[in-house]
Tab-separated table of N, CA, C and O in Angstrom:
chain	number	residue	atom	x	y	z
H	1399	UNK	N	-1.310	-54.325	14.764
H	1399	UNK	CA	-0.193	-54.000	13.617
H	1399	UNK	C	-1.059	-52.734	12.456
H	1399	UNK	O	-0.160	-52.148	12.333
H	1400	UNK	N	-2.140	-53.271	12.541
H	1400	UNK	CA	-3.190	-52.065	11.487
H	1400	UNK	C	-2.976	-50.878	12.025
H	1400	UNK	O	-3.024	-49.941	11.509
H	1401	UNK	N	-3.073	-51.088	13.363
H	1401	UNK	CA	-2.960	-49.629	14.158
H	1401	UNK	C	-1.804	-48.770	13.920
H	1401	UNK	O	-1.634	-47.644	13.704
H	1402	UNK	N	-0.842	-49.413	14.095
H	1402	UNK	CA	0.747	-48.753	13.857
H	1402	UNK	C	0.886	-48.623	12.329
H	1402	UNK	O	1.260	-47.065	12.027
H	1403	UNK	N	0.052	-49.140	11.751
H	1403	UNK	CA	0.396	-48.895	9.831
H	1403	UNK	C	-0.382	-47.294	9.542
H	1403	UNK	O	-0.375	-46.644	9.139
H	1404	UNK	N	-1.981	-47.259	10.708
H	1404	UNK	CA	-2.574	-46.666	10.347
H	1404	UNK	C	-2.025	-45.319	10.937
H	1404	UNK	O	-1.870	-43.686	10.427
H	1405	UNK	N	-1.377	-44.869	12.029
H	1405	UNK	CA	-0.539	-44.113	13.069
H	1405	UNK	C	0.458	-43.437	11.776
H	1405	UNK	O	0.795	-42.617	11.587
H	1406	UNK	N	0.946	-44.429	11.079
H	1406	UNK	CA	2.197	-44.074	10.382
H	1406	UNK	C	2.033	-43.490	9.392
H	1406	UNK	O	2.584	-42.502	9.092
H	1407	UNK	N	0.902	-43.774	8.719
H	1407	UNK	CA	0.322	-43.012	7.213
H	1407	UNK	C	-0.072	-41.536	7.913
H	1407	UNK	O	-0.059	-40.707	6.948
H	1408	UNK	N	-1.038	-41.305	8.689
H	1408	UNK	CA	-1.601	-40.088	9.534
H	1408	UNK	C	-0.215	-39.495	9.666
H	1408	UNK	O	-0.289	-38.340	9.527
H	1409	UNK	N	0.949	-40.307	10.236
H	1409	UNK	CA	2.174	-39.300	10.537
H	1409	UNK	C	2.450	-38.919	9.131
H	1409	UNK	O	3.004	-37.801	8.739
H	1410	UNK	N	2.945	-39.843	7.828
H	1410	UNK	CA	3.199	-39.080	7.005
H	1410	UNK	C	2.678	-38.036	6.326
H	1410	UNK	O	3.040	-36.989	5.677
H	1411	UNK	N	1.204	-38.430	6.328
H	1411	UNK	CA	0.151	-37.251	5.594
H	1411	UNK	C	0.320	-36.053	6.523
H	1411	UNK	O	0.649	-34.883	5.617
H	1412	UNK	N	0.500	-36.018	7.849
H	1412	UNK	CA	0.696	-34.570	8.436
H	1412	UNK	C	1.877	-33.889	8.067
H	1412	UNK	O	2.178	-32.769	8.047
H	1413	UNK	N	2.936	-34.844	8.099
H	1413	UNK	CA	4.512	-34.239	7.568
H	1413	UNK	C	4.248	-33.293	6.032
H	1413	UNK	O	4.642	-32.404	5.897
H	1414	UNK	N	3.774	-34.286	5.298
H	1414	UNK	CA	3.600	-33.472	3.790
H	1414	UNK	C	2.764	-32.486	3.622
H	1414	UNK	O	3.101	-31.462	2.990
H	1415	UNK	N	1.629	-32.661	4.473
H	1415	UNK	CA	1.005	-31.342	4.554
H	1415	UNK	C	1.499	-29.844	5.236
H	1415	UNK	O	1.277	-29.075	4.656
H	1416	UNK	N	2.309	-30.133	6.172
H	1416	UNK	CA	3.291	-29.217	6.924
H	1416	UNK	C	4.154	-28.934	6.184
H	1416	UNK	O	4.063	-27.883	5.981
H	1417	UNK	N	4.621	-29.918	5.433
H	1417	UNK	CA	5.698	-29.337	4.308
H	1417	UNK	C	5.077	-28.484	3.428
H	1417	UNK	O	5.911	-27.733	2.869
H	1418	UNK	N	3.656	-28.614	2.870
H	1418	UNK	CA	3.304	-28.259	1.357
H	1418	UNK	C	3.033	-26.238	1.975
H	1418	UNK	O	2.931	-25.772	1.379
H	1419	UNK	N	2.401	-26.587	3.694
H	1419	UNK	CA	2.236	-25.172	3.754
H	1419	UNK	C	3.109	-24.432	4.093
H	1419	UNK	O	3.184	-23.397	4.035
H	1420	UNK	N	4.635	-24.819	4.467
H	1420	UNK	CA	5.896	-24.635	4.550
H	1420	UNK	C	5.950	-23.918	3.133
H	1420	UNK	O	6.319	-22.703	3.014
H	1421	UNK	N	6.134	-24.563	2.169
H	1421	UNK	CA	6.783	-24.352	0.688
H	1421	UNK	C	5.602	-23.318	0.229
H	1421	UNK	O	6.120	-22.275	-0.088
H	1422	UNK	N	4.482	-23.276	0.339
H	1422	UNK	CA	3.224	-21.988	-0.006
H	1422	UNK	C	3.662	-20.977	1.073
H	1422	UNK	O	3.390	-19.963	0.175
H	1423	UNK	N	4.015	-20.845	1.978
H	1423	UNK	CA	4.405	-19.906	2.697
H	1423	UNK	C	5.451	-18.982	2.167
H	1423	UNK	O	5.349	-17.670	2.091
H	1424	UNK	N	6.517	-19.644	1.634
H	1424	UNK	CA	7.909	-19.118	1.519
H	1424	UNK	C	7.222	-18.608	0.046
H	1424	UNK	O	7.719	-17.571	-0.062
H	1425	UNK	N	6.914	-19.122	-0.493
H	1425	UNK	CA	6.333	-18.620	-1.883
H	1425	UNK	C	5.282	-17.366	-1.939
H	1425	UNK	O	5.746	-16.633	-2.948
H	1426	UNK	N	5.094	-17.230	-0.676
H	1426	UNK	CA	4.017	-15.930	-0.821
H	1426	UNK	C	5.028	-14.797	0.028
H	1426	UNK	O	4.167	-13.837	0.088
H	1427	UNK	N	6.148	-15.156	0.391
H	1427	UNK	CA	6.672	-14.208	1.392
H	1427	UNK	C	7.161	-12.925	0.631
H	1427	UNK	O	8.246	-12.272	1.078
H	1428	UNK	N	7.298	-13.220	-0.873
H	1428	UNK	CA	7.961	-11.970	-1.565
H	1428	UNK	C	7.302	-10.477	-1.549
H	1428	UNK	O	5.879	-10.812	-1.338
H	1429	UNK	N	8.382	-9.596	-1.351
H	1429	UNK	CA	7.348	-8.078	-1.028
H	1429	UNK	C	6.236	-7.882	-2.165
H	1429	UNK	O	6.945	-8.033	-3.647
H	1430	UNK	N	5.452	-7.511	-2.012
H	1430	UNK	CA	4.510	-7.102	-3.423
H	1430	UNK	C	3.955	-5.373	-3.028
H	1430	UNK	O	4.003	-5.038	-2.169
H	1431	UNK	N	4.400	-4.714	-4.533
H	1431	UNK	CA	3.723	-3.288	-4.226
H	1431	UNK	C	2.323	-3.379	-3.878
H	1431	UNK	O	1.445	-4.053	-4.786
H	1432	UNK	N	2.136	-2.547	-3.022
H	1432	UNK	CA	0.705	-2.430	-2.743
H	1432	UNK	C	0.000	-1.052	-3.272
H	1432	UNK	O	-1.129	-1.081	-3.978
H	1433	UNK	N	0.559	0.042	-3.075
H	1433	UNK	CA	0.136	1.093	-3.684
H	1433	UNK	C	1.850	2.154	-3.811
H	1433	UNK	O	2.695	1.486	-3.305
H	1434	UNK	N	1.470	3.103	-4.279
H	1434	UNK	CA	2.338	4.195	-4.851
H	1434	UNK	C	1.744	5.583	-4.851
H	1434	UNK	O	0.309	5.807	-5.516
H	1435	UNK	N	2.431	6.676	-4.546
H	1435	UNK	CA	1.596	8.111	-4.422
H	1435	UNK	C	3.110	8.575	-5.336
H	1435	UNK	O	4.180	8.801	-4.865
H	1436	UNK	N	2.833	9.292	-6.582
H	1436	UNK	CA	1.583	9.032	-7.410
H	1436	UNK	C	1.427	7.646	-7.712
H	1436	UNK	O	2.280	7.018	-7.544
H	1437	UNK	N	0.314	7.671	-8.208
H	1437	UNK	CA	-0.257	5.953	-8.464
H	1437	UNK	C	0.177	5.463	-10.026
H	1437	UNK	O	0.657	6.205	-10.733
H	1438	UNK	N	0.529	4.551	-9.887
H	1438	UNK	CA	0.682	3.941	-11.145
H	1438	UNK	C	-0.085	4.651	-12.452
H	1438	UNK	O	-1.596	4.544	-12.420
H	1439	UNK	N	0.637	5.171	-13.502
H	1439	UNK	CA	0.022	5.709	-14.807
H	1439	UNK	C	-1.037	6.991	-14.615
H	1439	UNK	O	-1.615	7.478	-15.251
H	1440	UNK	N	-1.098	7.653	-13.351
H	1440	UNK	CA	-1.238	8.817	-13.064
H	1440	UNK	C	-0.550	9.982	-13.770
H	1440	UNK	O	0.137	10.169	-13.902
H	1441	UNK	N	-1.467	11.337	-13.693
H	1441	UNK	CA	-1.439	12.816	-14.128
H	1441	UNK	C	-1.194	13.249	-13.130
H	1441	UNK	O	-2.183	13.812	-12.893
H	1442	UNK	N	-0.093	13.836	-12.854
H	1442	UNK	CA	0.119	14.889	-11.526
H	1442	UNK	C	0.906	16.162	-11.782
H	1442	UNK	O	1.979	15.993	-12.722
H	1443	UNK	N	0.788	16.921	-10.879
H	1443	UNK	CA	1.500	18.076	-10.878
H	1443	UNK	C	2.841	17.171	-10.541
H	1443	UNK	O	3.214	16.411	-9.433
H	1444	UNK	N	4.158	18.385	-10.236
H	1444	UNK	CA	5.522	17.387	-10.180
H	1444	UNK	C	5.512	17.242	-8.416
H	1444	UNK	O	5.375	17.976	-7.837
H	1445	UNK	N	5.927	16.059	-8.084
H	1445	UNK	CA	5.610	15.283	-6.764
H	1445	UNK	C	7.026	15.838	-6.460
H	1445	UNK	O	7.950	15.632	-6.964
H	1446	UNK	N	6.984	16.023	-4.722
H	1446	UNK	CA	8.236	16.379	-4.360
H	1446	UNK	C	9.015	15.199	-3.873
H	1446	UNK	O	10.297	14.906	-3.413
H	1447	UNK	N	8.198	14.124	-3.742
H	1447	UNK	CA	8.526	12.532	-3.750
H	1447	UNK	C	7.705	11.515	-3.848
H	1447	UNK	O	6.571	11.645	-4.367
H	1448	UNK	N	8.186	10.854	-4.318
H	1448	UNK	CA	7.671	9.197	-4.925
H	1448	UNK	C	7.431	7.860	-3.398
H	1448	UNK	O	8.878	7.907	-3.374
H	1449	UNK	N	6.435	7.787	-3.141
H	1449	UNK	CA	6.469	6.905	-1.935
H	1449	UNK	C	5.870	5.518	-2.736
H	1449	UNK	O	4.949	5.503	-3.405
H	1450	UNK	N	6.594	4.211	-2.280
H	1450	UNK	CA	6.132	2.508	-2.747
H	1450	UNK	C	6.195	2.218	-1.568
H	1450	UNK	O	7.028	2.174	-0.803
H	1451	UNK	N	4.747	1.648	-1.443
H	1451	UNK	CA	4.011	0.940	-0.404
H	1451	UNK	C	4.468	-0.576	-0.677
H	1451	UNK	O	3.274	-0.779	-1.291
H	1452	UNK	N	5.099	-1.363	0.229
H	1452	UNK	CA	5.053	-2.863	0.147
H	1452	UNK	C	4.132	-3.635	1.059
H	1452	UNK	O	4.106	-3.276	2.181
H	1453	UNK	N	3.916	-5.414	0.746
H	1453	UNK	CA	3.199	-5.947	1.427
H	1453	UNK	C	4.288	-6.373	2.569
H	1453	UNK	O	3.608	-6.979	3.938
H	1454	UNK	N	5.712	-5.976	2.760
H	1454	UNK	CA	6.489	-6.826	3.676
H	1454	UNK	C	7.594	-5.737	4.391
H	1454	UNK	O	8.117	-4.332	3.138
H	1455	UNK	N	7.970	-5.684	5.248
H	1455	UNK	CA	9.247	-5.008	5.862
H	1455	UNK	C	10.524	-5.004	4.649
H	1455	UNK	O	10.797	-6.004	4.517
H	1456	UNK	N	11.042	-4.299	4.308
H	1456	UNK	CA	12.134	-4.022	3.393
H	1456	UNK	C	13.343	-3.714	3.914
H	1456	UNK	O	13.719	-3.549	5.039
H	1457	UNK	N	14.330	-4.869	3.327
H	1457	UNK	CA	15.716	-4.444	3.821
H	1457	UNK	C	16.014	-3.463	2.914
H	1457	UNK	O	16.599	-3.829	1.689
H	1458	UNK	N	16.624	-2.310	3.424
H	1458	UNK	CA	16.451	-1.030	2.450
H	1458	UNK	C	18.207	-1.088	2.517
H	1458	UNK	O	18.627	-0.635	1.420
H	1459	UNK	N	18.799	-2.350	2.652
H	1459	UNK	CA	20.660	-2.312	2.320
H	1459	UNK	C	20.415	-2.933	0.881
H	1459	UNK	O	21.548	-2.710	0.240
H	1460	UNK	N	19.658	-3.591	0.501
H	1460	UNK	CA	19.306	-4.289	-0.507
H	1460	UNK	C	18.135	-3.469	-1.868
H	1460	UNK	O	18.518	-4.020	-2.888
H	1461	UNK	N	17.513	-3.254	-1.205
H	1461	UNK	CA	16.704	-2.464	-2.049
H	1461	UNK	C	16.621	-0.753	-2.441
H	1461	UNK	O	17.816	-0.164	-2.110
H	1462	UNK	N	16.125	-0.675	-3.889
H	1462	UNK	CA	16.310	0.226	-4.073
H	1462	UNK	C	15.520	0.976	-5.321
H	1462	UNK	O	14.650	-0.033	-5.667
H	1463	UNK	N	15.782	2.249	-5.997
H	1463	UNK	CA	14.751	2.387	-7.136
H	1463	UNK	C	15.924	3.487	-8.205
H	1463	UNK	O	17.081	3.803	-7.620
H	1464	UNK	N	15.169	3.441	-9.491
H	1464	UNK	CA	16.088	4.355	-10.478
H	1464	UNK	C	14.681	5.341	-10.675
H	1464	UNK	O	13.703	4.935	-11.368
H	1465	UNK	N	14.585	6.618	-10.924
H	1465	UNK	CA	13.761	7.517	-11.339
H	1465	UNK	C	14.331	7.931	-12.910
H	1465	UNK	O	15.258	8.199	-12.988
H	1466	UNK	N	13.324	7.652	-13.786
H	1466	UNK	CA	13.903	7.900	-14.957
H	1466	UNK	C	12.803	8.806	-15.835
H	1466	UNK	O	11.632	8.872	-15.491
H	1467	UNK	N	13.063	9.615	-16.787
H	1467	UNK	CA	12.192	10.446	-17.830
H	1467	UNK	C	12.135	9.817	-18.730
H	1467	UNK	O	13.345	9.625	-19.543
H	1468	UNK	N	11.223	9.334	-19.475
H	1468	UNK	CA	11.022	8.820	-20.231
H	1468	UNK	C	10.593	9.494	-21.747
H	1468	UNK	O	10.303	9.032	-22.785
H	1469	UNK	N	9.795	10.435	-21.558
H	1469	UNK	CA	9.164	11.230	-22.573
H	1469	UNK	C	8.916	12.854	-22.011
H	1469	UNK	O	8.935	13.159	-20.460
H	1470	UNK	N	9.124	13.712	-22.756
H	1470	UNK	CA	9.093	15.152	-22.506
H	1470	UNK	C	8.595	15.902	-23.721
H	1470	UNK	O	8.568	15.438	-24.752
H	1471	UNK	N	7.565	17.081	-23.472
H	1471	UNK	CA	6.926	17.928	-24.069
H	1471	UNK	C	7.676	17.675	-25.455
H	1471	UNK	O	8.747	18.590	-25.397
H	1472	UNK	N	7.085	17.645	-26.589
H	1472	UNK	CA	7.967	17.467	-28.115
H	1472	UNK	C	8.976	16.722	-28.555
H	1472	UNK	O	9.394	16.348	-29.374
H	1473	UNK	N	9.512	15.602	-27.252
H	1473	UNK	CA	10.055	14.544	-27.732
H	1473	UNK	C	9.698	13.172	-26.804
H	1473	UNK	O	10.275	12.930	-25.918
H	1474	UNK	N	8.541	12.879	-27.433
H	1474	UNK	CA	7.701	11.929	-26.381
H	1474	UNK	C	8.696	10.385	-26.397
H	1474	UNK	O	8.252	9.893	-25.495
H	1475	UNK	N	9.364	10.351	-27.244
H	1475	UNK	CA	9.937	8.864	-27.712
H	1475	UNK	C	11.445	8.890	-27.395
H	1475	UNK	O	12.109	8.238	-27.842
H	1476	UNK	N	11.972	10.157	-26.425
H	1476	UNK	CA	13.590	9.701	-26.434
H	1476	UNK	C	14.210	8.779	-25.464
H	1476	UNK	O	13.169	8.151	-24.847
H	1477	UNK	N	15.161	8.344	-25.375
H	1477	UNK	CA	15.802	7.116	-24.796
H	1477	UNK	C	15.637	8.069	-22.938
H	1477	UNK	O	15.608	8.813	-23.089
H	1478	UNK	N	15.334	7.120	-22.138
H	1478	UNK	CA	15.223	7.326	-20.779
H	1478	UNK	C	16.298	8.084	-20.007
H	1478	UNK	O	17.341	7.656	-20.694
H	1479	UNK	N	15.926	8.866	-19.654
H	1479	UNK	CA	17.002	9.588	-18.690
H	1479	UNK	C	17.039	9.468	-17.256
H	1479	UNK	O	16.174	9.659	-17.006
H	1480	UNK	N	18.288	9.284	-16.911
H	1480	UNK	CA	18.154	9.200	-15.430
H	1480	UNK	C	18.105	10.515	-14.702
H	1480	UNK	O	18.913	10.965	-14.891
H	1481	UNK	N	17.152	10.404	-13.588
H	1481	UNK	CA	17.099	11.531	-12.807
H	1481	UNK	C	18.186	11.607	-11.486
H	1481	UNK	O	17.518	10.342	-10.791
H	1482	UNK	N	18.524	12.358	-11.095
H	1482	UNK	CA	19.116	12.292	-9.722
H	1482	UNK	C	18.442	12.135	-8.653
H	1482	UNK	O	17.025	13.001	-8.252
H	1483	UNK	N	18.353	11.052	-8.042
H	1483	UNK	CA	16.958	11.503	-6.508
H	1483	UNK	C	17.595	10.618	-5.389
H	1483	UNK	O	18.756	9.715	-5.690
H	1484	UNK	N	17.418	10.812	-4.677
H	1484	UNK	CA	17.682	10.202	-2.939
H	1484	UNK	C	16.440	9.041	-2.686
H	1484	UNK	O	15.690	9.182	-2.867
H	1485	UNK	N	16.898	7.817	-2.339
H	1485	UNK	CA	16.071	6.591	-2.321
H	1485	UNK	C	16.252	6.268	-0.898
H	1485	UNK	O	17.459	6.237	-0.275
H	1486	UNK	N	15.390	6.163	-0.089
H	1486	UNK	CA	15.493	5.861	1.184
H	1486	UNK	C	14.491	4.729	1.891
H	1486	UNK	O	12.995	4.976	1.146
H	1487	UNK	N	14.119	4.455	3.018
H	1487	UNK	CA	13.252	3.725	3.439
H	1487	UNK	C	12.579	5.149	4.268
H	1487	UNK	O	12.951	6.264	4.258
H	1488	UNK	N	11.084	4.958	4.202
H	1488	UNK	CA	10.356	5.700	4.808
H	1488	UNK	C	10.111	5.658	6.480
H	1488	UNK	O	10.804	4.652	7.331
H	1489	UNK	N	8.985	6.422	7.094
H	1489	UNK	CA	8.502	5.989	8.404
H	1489	UNK	C	8.463	4.567	8.436
H	1489	UNK	O	8.447	4.014	9.791
H	1490	UNK	N	7.583	3.895	7.853
H	1490	UNK	CA	6.823	2.652	7.673
H	1490	UNK	C	7.868	2.160	7.087
H	1490	UNK	O	8.711	1.975	5.888
H	1491	UNK	N	8.403	0.670	7.929
H	1491	UNK	CA	9.434	-0.045	7.441
H	1491	UNK	C	9.264	-1.015	6.254
H	1491	UNK	O	10.021	-1.730	5.053
H	1492	UNK	N	8.043	-0.618	5.425
H	1492	UNK	CA	7.189	-1.254	4.395
H	1492	UNK	C	7.149	-0.438	3.124
H	1492	UNK	O	7.027	-0.403	1.912
H	1493	UNK	N	8.093	1.060	3.268
H	1493	UNK	CA	7.602	1.814	2.587
H	1493	UNK	C	8.925	2.267	1.960
H	1493	UNK	O	9.794	2.692	2.794
H	1494	UNK	N	9.137	2.608	0.842
H	1494	UNK	CA	10.281	3.402	-0.365
H	1494	UNK	C	9.856	4.638	-0.943
H	1494	UNK	O	8.864	4.634	-1.058
H	1495	UNK	N	11.092	5.632	-0.348
H	1495	UNK	CA	10.798	7.099	-0.931
H	1495	UNK	C	11.873	7.043	-1.596
H	1495	UNK	O	12.776	7.476	-1.660
H	1496	UNK	N	11.188	7.829	-3.012
H	1496	UNK	CA	11.998	8.318	-4.089
H	1496	UNK	C	11.691	9.803	-4.195
H	1496	UNK	O	10.834	9.900	-4.225
H	1497	UNK	N	12.910	10.549	-3.730
H	1497	UNK	CA	12.976	12.130	-3.580
H	1497	UNK	C	14.210	12.507	-4.785
H	1497	UNK	O	15.303	12.672	-4.401
H	1498	UNK	N	13.228	13.324	-5.752
H	1498	UNK	CA	14.282	13.871	-6.939
H	1498	UNK	C	15.173	15.081	-6.250
H	1498	UNK	O	14.648	15.855	-5.110
H	1499	UNK	N	16.212	15.314	-6.109
H	1499	UNK	CA	17.125	16.331	-6.090
H	1499	UNK	C	16.606	17.356	-6.640
H	1499	UNK	O	16.949	18.717	-6.158
H	1500	UNK	N	16.162	17.680	-7.762
H	1500	UNK	CA	15.549	18.790	-8.502
H	1500	UNK	C	13.979	18.656	-8.905
H	1500	UNK	O	13.665	17.692	-9.012
H	1501	UNK	N	13.504	19.881	-9.075
H	1501	UNK	CA	12.074	19.915	-9.719
H	1501	UNK	C	11.731	19.140	-10.392
H	1501	UNK	O	12.391	19.605	-11.482
H	1502	UNK	N	10.822	18.137	-10.466
H	1502	UNK	CA	10.878	17.611	-11.697
H	1502	UNK	C	10.031	18.451	-13.105
H	1502	UNK	O	8.777	18.987	-12.872
H	1503	UNK	N	10.390	18.029	-14.215
H	1503	UNK	CA	10.168	19.143	-15.379
H	1503	UNK	C	8.565	18.014	-15.835
H	1503	UNK	O	8.478	17.295	-15.753
H	1504	UNK	N	7.884	18.877	-16.888
H	1504	UNK	CA	6.823	18.081	-17.582
H	1504	UNK	C	6.984	17.196	-18.286
H	1504	UNK	O	8.686	17.135	-18.447
H	1505	UNK	N	6.673	15.951	-18.250
H	1505	UNK	CA	6.980	14.837	-19.126
H	1505	UNK	C	6.541	13.736	-18.214
H	1505	UNK	O	5.717	13.541	-17.403
H	1506	UNK	N	6.688	12.323	-19.001
H	1506	UNK	CA	6.488	11.032	-18.608
H	1506	UNK	C	7.765	10.753	-17.624
H	1506	UNK	O	9.037	10.639	-18.123
H	1507	UNK	N	7.224	9.871	-16.577
H	1507	UNK	CA	8.286	9.192	-15.552
H	1507	UNK	C	8.401	8.061	-15.578
H	1507	UNK	O	6.938	7.380	-15.536
H	1508	UNK	N	9.095	6.788	-15.307
H	1508	UNK	CA	9.318	5.738	-14.626
H	1508	UNK	C	9.931	5.578	-13.579
H	1508	UNK	O	11.068	6.295	-13.730
H	1509	UNK	N	9.446	5.033	-12.537
H	1509	UNK	CA	10.374	4.631	-11.378
H	1509	UNK	C	10.742	3.248	-11.412
H	1509	UNK	O	9.406	2.361	-11.146
H	1510	UNK	N	11.398	2.636	-11.516
H	1510	UNK	CA	12.221	1.105	-11.521
H	1510	UNK	C	12.654	0.641	-10.211
H	1510	UNK	O	13.657	1.197	-9.712
H	1511	UNK	N	11.872	0.064	-9.304
H	1511	UNK	CA	12.287	-0.559	-8.438
H	1511	UNK	C	12.836	-1.896	-7.939
H	1511	UNK	O	12.263	-2.668	-8.682
H	1512	UNK	N	13.663	-2.145	-6.784
H	1512	UNK	CA	13.642	-3.463	-6.351
H	1512	UNK	C	13.870	-3.692	-4.981
H	1512	UNK	O	14.226	-3.017	-4.249
H	1513	UNK	N	12.894	-4.392	-4.556
H	1513	UNK	CA	12.560	-4.659	-3.340
H	1513	UNK	C	12.816	-6.088	-2.762
H	1513	UNK	O	12.770	-7.106	-3.722
H	1514	UNK	N	13.634	-6.050	-1.601
H	1514	UNK	CA	14.089	-7.500	-0.863
H	1514	UNK	C	13.422	-7.122	0.540
H	1514	UNK	O	13.472	-6.207	1.489
H	1515	UNK	N	12.794	-8.253	1.011
H	1515	UNK	CA	12.418	-8.367	2.543
H	1515	UNK	C	13.351	-9.413	3.004
H	1515	UNK	O	14.451	-9.733	2.507
H	1516	UNK	N	12.729	-10.078	4.004
H	1516	UNK	CA	13.810	-10.995	4.744
H	1516	UNK	C	13.871	-11.940	4.128
H	1516	UNK	O	14.821	-12.673	4.545
H	1517	UNK	N	13.040	-12.554	3.009
H	1517	UNK	CA	13.516	-13.857	2.170
H	1517	UNK	C	14.685	-13.956	1.637
H	1517	UNK	O	14.908	-14.464	0.980
H	1518	UNK	N	15.020	-12.521	1.235
H	1518	UNK	CA	16.048	-12.145	0.549
H	1518	UNK	C	16.079	-12.258	-1.018
H	1518	UNK	O	17.178	-11.945	-1.739
H	1519	UNK	N	14.851	-12.540	-1.446
H	1519	UNK	CA	14.503	-12.542	-3.443
H	1519	UNK	C	14.291	-11.189	-3.451
H	1519	UNK	O	13.433	-10.836	-3.374
H	1520	UNK	N	15.413	-10.540	-4.590
H	1520	UNK	CA	14.636	-9.521	-5.195
H	1520	UNK	C	13.662	-9.637	-5.974
H	1520	UNK	O	13.483	-10.124	-6.716
H	1521	UNK	N	12.758	-8.611	-5.588
H	1521	UNK	CA	11.262	-8.665	-6.812
H	1521	UNK	C	11.754	-6.992	-7.473
H	1521	UNK	O	12.032	-6.112	-6.624
H	1522	UNK	N	11.467	-7.113	-8.809
H	1522	UNK	CA	11.605	-6.232	-9.309
H	1522	UNK	C	10.062	-5.605	-10.211
H	1522	UNK	O	9.594	-6.382	-10.242
H	1523	UNK	N	10.071	-4.162	-10.417
H	1523	UNK	CA	9.172	-3.647	-11.127
H	1523	UNK	C	9.191	-2.275	-11.095
H	1523	UNK	O	10.265	-1.547	-10.869
H	1524	UNK	N	7.966	-1.563	-11.810
H	1524	UNK	CA	7.796	-0.363	-11.824
H	1524	UNK	C	6.461	0.139	-11.635
H	1524	UNK	O	5.581	-0.573	-11.958
H	1525	UNK	N	6.517	1.638	-11.794
H	1525	UNK	CA	5.505	2.380	-12.065
H	1525	UNK	C	5.761	3.594	-13.000
H	1525	UNK	O	6.883	3.723	-12.986
H	1526	UNK	N	4.769	4.088	-13.314
H	1526	UNK	CA	4.943	5.425	-14.405
H	1526	UNK	C	3.790	6.205	-13.949
H	1526	UNK	O	3.010	5.996	-13.604
H	1527	UNK	N	4.156	7.703	-14.511
H	1527	UNK	CA	3.183	8.528	-14.102
H	1527	UNK	C	4.115	9.664	-14.993
H	1527	UNK	O	5.188	9.943	-15.548
H	1528	UNK	N	2.917	10.697	-15.453
H	1528	UNK	CA	3.149	11.912	-16.226
H	1528	UNK	C	2.994	13.258	-15.464
H	1528	UNK	O	1.824	13.611	-14.331
H	1529	UNK	N	3.851	14.097	-15.489
H	1529	UNK	CA	3.622	15.290	-14.841
H	1529	UNK	C	3.163	16.315	-15.618
H	1529	UNK	O	3.812	16.501	-16.874
H	1530	UNK	N	2.281	17.390	-15.119
H	1530	UNK	CA	2.093	17.912	-16.173
H	1530	UNK	C	2.675	19.334	-16.049
H	1530	UNK	O	3.211	19.686	-15.036
């Protein structure tokens, strides 16, 4: 009888451990921004495109970004202005590419992104950069 009780306890512990691992792996399944070009807070010449590289493959139909100008010479604190840009997946399924439709003028910019991977939970964030 003692053998069966010990086996039952081991089974319960193994089940609980497996459940904990499953829950923790789901919690870590959200895409994270790994790098961006230009880098966050960088001062650069006007980029032709902005690349965001994530930790997981993106669901492009649910992911996206907005490019905003947040400051310009002589008007550092004006309201953010949306800049027309095309947003698409890159050659790598973990990459989002934001391509402005016009060359960027000198000023401060923010890219507000939304990334969705296979877990379907949207993750939002942003990067900023300055065009010289």
